[in-house]
PDB file of C-alpha atoms in Angstrom:
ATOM      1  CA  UNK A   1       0.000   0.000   0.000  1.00  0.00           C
ATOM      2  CA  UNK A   2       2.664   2.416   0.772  1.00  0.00           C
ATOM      3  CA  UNK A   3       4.106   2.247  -2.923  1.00  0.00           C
ATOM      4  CA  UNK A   4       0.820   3.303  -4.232  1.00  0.00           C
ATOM      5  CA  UNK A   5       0.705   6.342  -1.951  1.00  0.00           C
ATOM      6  CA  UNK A   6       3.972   7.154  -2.530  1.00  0.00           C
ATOM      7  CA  UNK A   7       3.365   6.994  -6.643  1.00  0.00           C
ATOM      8  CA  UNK A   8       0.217   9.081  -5.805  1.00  0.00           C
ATOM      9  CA  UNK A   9       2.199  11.822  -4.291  1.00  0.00           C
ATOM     10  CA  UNK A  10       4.754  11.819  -7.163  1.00  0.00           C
ATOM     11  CA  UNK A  11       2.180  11.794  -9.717  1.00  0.00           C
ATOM     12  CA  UNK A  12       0.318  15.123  -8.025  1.00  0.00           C
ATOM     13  CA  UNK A  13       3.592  17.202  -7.503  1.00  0.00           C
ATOM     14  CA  UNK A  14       4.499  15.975 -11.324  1.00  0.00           C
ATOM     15  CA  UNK A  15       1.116  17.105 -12.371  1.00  0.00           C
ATOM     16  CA  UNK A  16       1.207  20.777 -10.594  1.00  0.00           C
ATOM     17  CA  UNK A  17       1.837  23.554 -12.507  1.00  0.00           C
ATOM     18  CA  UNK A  18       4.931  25.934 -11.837  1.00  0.00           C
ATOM     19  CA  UNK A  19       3.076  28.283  -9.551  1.00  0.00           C
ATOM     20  CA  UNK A  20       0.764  25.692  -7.827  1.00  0.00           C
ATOM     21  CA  UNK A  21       4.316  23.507  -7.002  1.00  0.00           C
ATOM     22  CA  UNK A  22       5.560  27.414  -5.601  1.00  0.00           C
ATOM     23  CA  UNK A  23       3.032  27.371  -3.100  1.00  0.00           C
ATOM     24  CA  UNK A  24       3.660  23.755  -2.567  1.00  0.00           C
ATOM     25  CA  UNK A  25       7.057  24.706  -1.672  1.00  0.00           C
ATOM     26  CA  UNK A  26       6.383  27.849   0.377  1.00  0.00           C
ATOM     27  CA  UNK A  27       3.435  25.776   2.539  1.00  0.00           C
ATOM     28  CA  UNK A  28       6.222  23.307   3.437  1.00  0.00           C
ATOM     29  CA  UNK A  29       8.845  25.398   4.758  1.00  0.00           C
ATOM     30  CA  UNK A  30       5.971  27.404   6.843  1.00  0.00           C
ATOM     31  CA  UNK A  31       5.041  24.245   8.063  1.00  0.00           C
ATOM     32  CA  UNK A  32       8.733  23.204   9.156  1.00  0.00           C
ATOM     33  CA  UNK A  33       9.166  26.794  10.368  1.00  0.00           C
ATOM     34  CA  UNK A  34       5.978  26.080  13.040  1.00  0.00           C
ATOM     35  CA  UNK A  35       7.646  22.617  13.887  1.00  0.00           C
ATOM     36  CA  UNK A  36      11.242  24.716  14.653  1.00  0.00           C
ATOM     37  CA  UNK A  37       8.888  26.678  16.614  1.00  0.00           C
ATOM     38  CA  UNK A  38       7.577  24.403  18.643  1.00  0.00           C
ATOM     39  CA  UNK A  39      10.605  22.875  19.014  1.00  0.00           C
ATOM     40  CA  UNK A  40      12.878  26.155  20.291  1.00  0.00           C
ATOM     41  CA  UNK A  41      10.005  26.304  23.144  1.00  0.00           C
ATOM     42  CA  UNK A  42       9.879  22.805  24.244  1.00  0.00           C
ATOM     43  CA  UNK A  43      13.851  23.464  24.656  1.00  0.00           C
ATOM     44  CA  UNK A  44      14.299  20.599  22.108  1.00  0.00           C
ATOM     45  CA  UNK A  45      17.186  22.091  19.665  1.00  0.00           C
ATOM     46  CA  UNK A  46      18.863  19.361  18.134  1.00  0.00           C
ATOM     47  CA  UNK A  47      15.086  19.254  16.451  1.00  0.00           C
ATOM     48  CA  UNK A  48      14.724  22.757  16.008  1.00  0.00           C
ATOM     49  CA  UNK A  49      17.960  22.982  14.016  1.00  0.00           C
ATOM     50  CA  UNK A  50      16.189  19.805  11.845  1.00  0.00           C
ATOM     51  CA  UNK A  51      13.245  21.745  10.945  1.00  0.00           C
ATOM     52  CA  UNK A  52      15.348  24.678  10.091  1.00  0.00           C
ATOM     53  CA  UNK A  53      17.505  23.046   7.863  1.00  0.00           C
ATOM     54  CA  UNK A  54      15.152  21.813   6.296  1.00  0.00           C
ATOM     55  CA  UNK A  55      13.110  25.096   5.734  1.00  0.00           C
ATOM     56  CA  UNK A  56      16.762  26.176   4.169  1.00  0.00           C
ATOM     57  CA  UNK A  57      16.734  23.928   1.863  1.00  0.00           C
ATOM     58  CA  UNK A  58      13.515  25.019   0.829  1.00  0.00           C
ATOM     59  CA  UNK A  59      14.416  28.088   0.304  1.00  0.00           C
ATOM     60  CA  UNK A  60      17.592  27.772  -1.217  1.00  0.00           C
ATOM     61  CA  UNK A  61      16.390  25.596  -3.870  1.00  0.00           C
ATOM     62  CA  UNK A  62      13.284  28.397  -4.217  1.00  0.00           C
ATOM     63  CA  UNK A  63      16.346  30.895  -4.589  1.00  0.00           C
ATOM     64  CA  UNK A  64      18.416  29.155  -6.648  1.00  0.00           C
ATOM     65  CA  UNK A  65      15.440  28.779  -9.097  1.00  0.00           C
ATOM     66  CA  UNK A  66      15.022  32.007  -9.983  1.00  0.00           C
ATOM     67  CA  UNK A  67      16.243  33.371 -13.487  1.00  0.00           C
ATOM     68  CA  UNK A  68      16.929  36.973 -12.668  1.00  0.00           C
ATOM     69  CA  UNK A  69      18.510  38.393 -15.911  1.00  0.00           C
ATOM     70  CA  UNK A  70      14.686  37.178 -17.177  1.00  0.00           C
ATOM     71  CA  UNK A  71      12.628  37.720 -14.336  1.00  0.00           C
ATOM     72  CA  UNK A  72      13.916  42.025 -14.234  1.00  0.00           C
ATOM     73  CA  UNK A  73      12.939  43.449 -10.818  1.00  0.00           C
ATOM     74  CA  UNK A  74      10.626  40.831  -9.256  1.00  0.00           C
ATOM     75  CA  UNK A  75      13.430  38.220  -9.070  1.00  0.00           C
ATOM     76  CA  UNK A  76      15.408  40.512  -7.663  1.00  0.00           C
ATOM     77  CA  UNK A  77      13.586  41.414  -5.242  1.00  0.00           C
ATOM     78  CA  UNK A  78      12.333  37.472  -4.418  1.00  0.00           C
ATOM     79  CA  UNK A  79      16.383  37.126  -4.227  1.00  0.00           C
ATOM     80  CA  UNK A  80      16.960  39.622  -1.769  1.00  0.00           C
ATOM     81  CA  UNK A  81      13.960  38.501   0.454  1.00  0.00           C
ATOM     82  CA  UNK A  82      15.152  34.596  -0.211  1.00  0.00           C
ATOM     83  CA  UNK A  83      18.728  36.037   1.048  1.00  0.00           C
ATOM     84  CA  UNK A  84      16.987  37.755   4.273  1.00  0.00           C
ATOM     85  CA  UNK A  85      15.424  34.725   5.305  1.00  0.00           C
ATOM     86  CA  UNK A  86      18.081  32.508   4.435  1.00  0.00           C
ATOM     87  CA  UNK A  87      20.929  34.954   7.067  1.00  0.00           C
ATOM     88  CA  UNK A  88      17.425  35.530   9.451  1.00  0.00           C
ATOM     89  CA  UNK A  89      17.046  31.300  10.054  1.00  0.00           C
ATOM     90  CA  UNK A  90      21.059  31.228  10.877  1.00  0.00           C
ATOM     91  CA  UNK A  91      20.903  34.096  13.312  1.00  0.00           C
ATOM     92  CA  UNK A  92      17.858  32.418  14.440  1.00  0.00           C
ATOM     93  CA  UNK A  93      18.992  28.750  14.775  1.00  0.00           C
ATOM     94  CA  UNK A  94      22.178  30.227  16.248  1.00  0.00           C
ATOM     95  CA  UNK A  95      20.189  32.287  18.817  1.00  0.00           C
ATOM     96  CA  UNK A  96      17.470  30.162  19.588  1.00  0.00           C
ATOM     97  CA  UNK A  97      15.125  33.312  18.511  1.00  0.00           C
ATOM     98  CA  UNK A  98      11.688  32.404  17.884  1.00  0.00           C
ATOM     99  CA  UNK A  99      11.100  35.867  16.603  1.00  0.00           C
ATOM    100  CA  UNK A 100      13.386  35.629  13.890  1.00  0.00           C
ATOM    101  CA  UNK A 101      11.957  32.392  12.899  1.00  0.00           C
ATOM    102  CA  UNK A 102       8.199  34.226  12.929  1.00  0.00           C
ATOM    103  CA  UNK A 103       9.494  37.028  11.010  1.00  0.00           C
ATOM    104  CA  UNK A 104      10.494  34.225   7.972  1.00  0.00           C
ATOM    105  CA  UNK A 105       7.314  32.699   8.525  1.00  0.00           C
ATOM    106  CA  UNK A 106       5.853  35.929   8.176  1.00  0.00           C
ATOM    107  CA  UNK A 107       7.772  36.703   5.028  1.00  0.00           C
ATOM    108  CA  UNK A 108       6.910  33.221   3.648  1.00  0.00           C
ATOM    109  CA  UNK A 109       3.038  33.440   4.400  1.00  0.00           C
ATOM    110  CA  UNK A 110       3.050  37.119   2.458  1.00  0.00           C
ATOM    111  CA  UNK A 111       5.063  35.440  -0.743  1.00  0.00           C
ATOM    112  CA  UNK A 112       2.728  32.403  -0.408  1.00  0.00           C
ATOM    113  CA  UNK A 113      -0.378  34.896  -0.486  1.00  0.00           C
ATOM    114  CA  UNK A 114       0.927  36.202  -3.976  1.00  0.00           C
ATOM    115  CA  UNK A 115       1.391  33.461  -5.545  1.00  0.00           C
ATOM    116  CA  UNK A 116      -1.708  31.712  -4.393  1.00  0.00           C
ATOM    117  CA  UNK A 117      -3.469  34.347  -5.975  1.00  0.00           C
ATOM    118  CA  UNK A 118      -1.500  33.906  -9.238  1.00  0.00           C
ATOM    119  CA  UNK A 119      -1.508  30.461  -9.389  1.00  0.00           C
ATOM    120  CA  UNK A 120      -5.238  29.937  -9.830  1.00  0.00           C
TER     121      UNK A 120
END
């Protein structure tokens, strides 16, 4: 059974289209970002630093993505927020600041909003 759900999953994120798989993307990393949370304030840090990385990843593949001698002044600007986050979740994970961590999520769940709406 577990090989069928896995091929389901594949076959939805291969069907997506660009945008839809962005806010795929973006949902995940918030969703890691709450677990980091959750983890910082239960004092649990080896898992905190799990969830962050993770979220990194996220985000640096999101950043690494991006085409900016094509995409003019938008990519740009999604590279210097991608950079922000990426240097806020370090400071954060080194600091064990939950407020750095909500201001990414914050970030994220703006950047999500816009491409939810363009993605329809």
């Amino acid at each position: 059974m577990k090989g069928a759900i896995g091929a389901y999953h594949e076959n939805a994120v291969t069907t997506q289209t660009r945008g839809r798989l962005i806010v795929l993307l973006y949902e995940g990393a918030i969703k890691f970002l709450e677990q980091a949370k959750a983890e910082l304030q239960a004092g649990n840090y080896a898992e905190k630093g799990e969830f962050i990385n993770k979220a990194l990843a996220i985000i640096n593949e999101l950043d690494s993505c991006l085409d900016v001698e094509n995409g003019g002044e938008v990519a740009t600007n999604l590279r210097r927020l991608y950079q922000f986050s990426i240097r806020h979740l370090g400071e954060a994970n080194l600091h064990r600041d939950t407020q750095r961590i909500q201001d990414v999520i914050d970030c994220l769940k703006d950047l999500n909003e816009g491409w939810k709406a363009i993605a329809q």
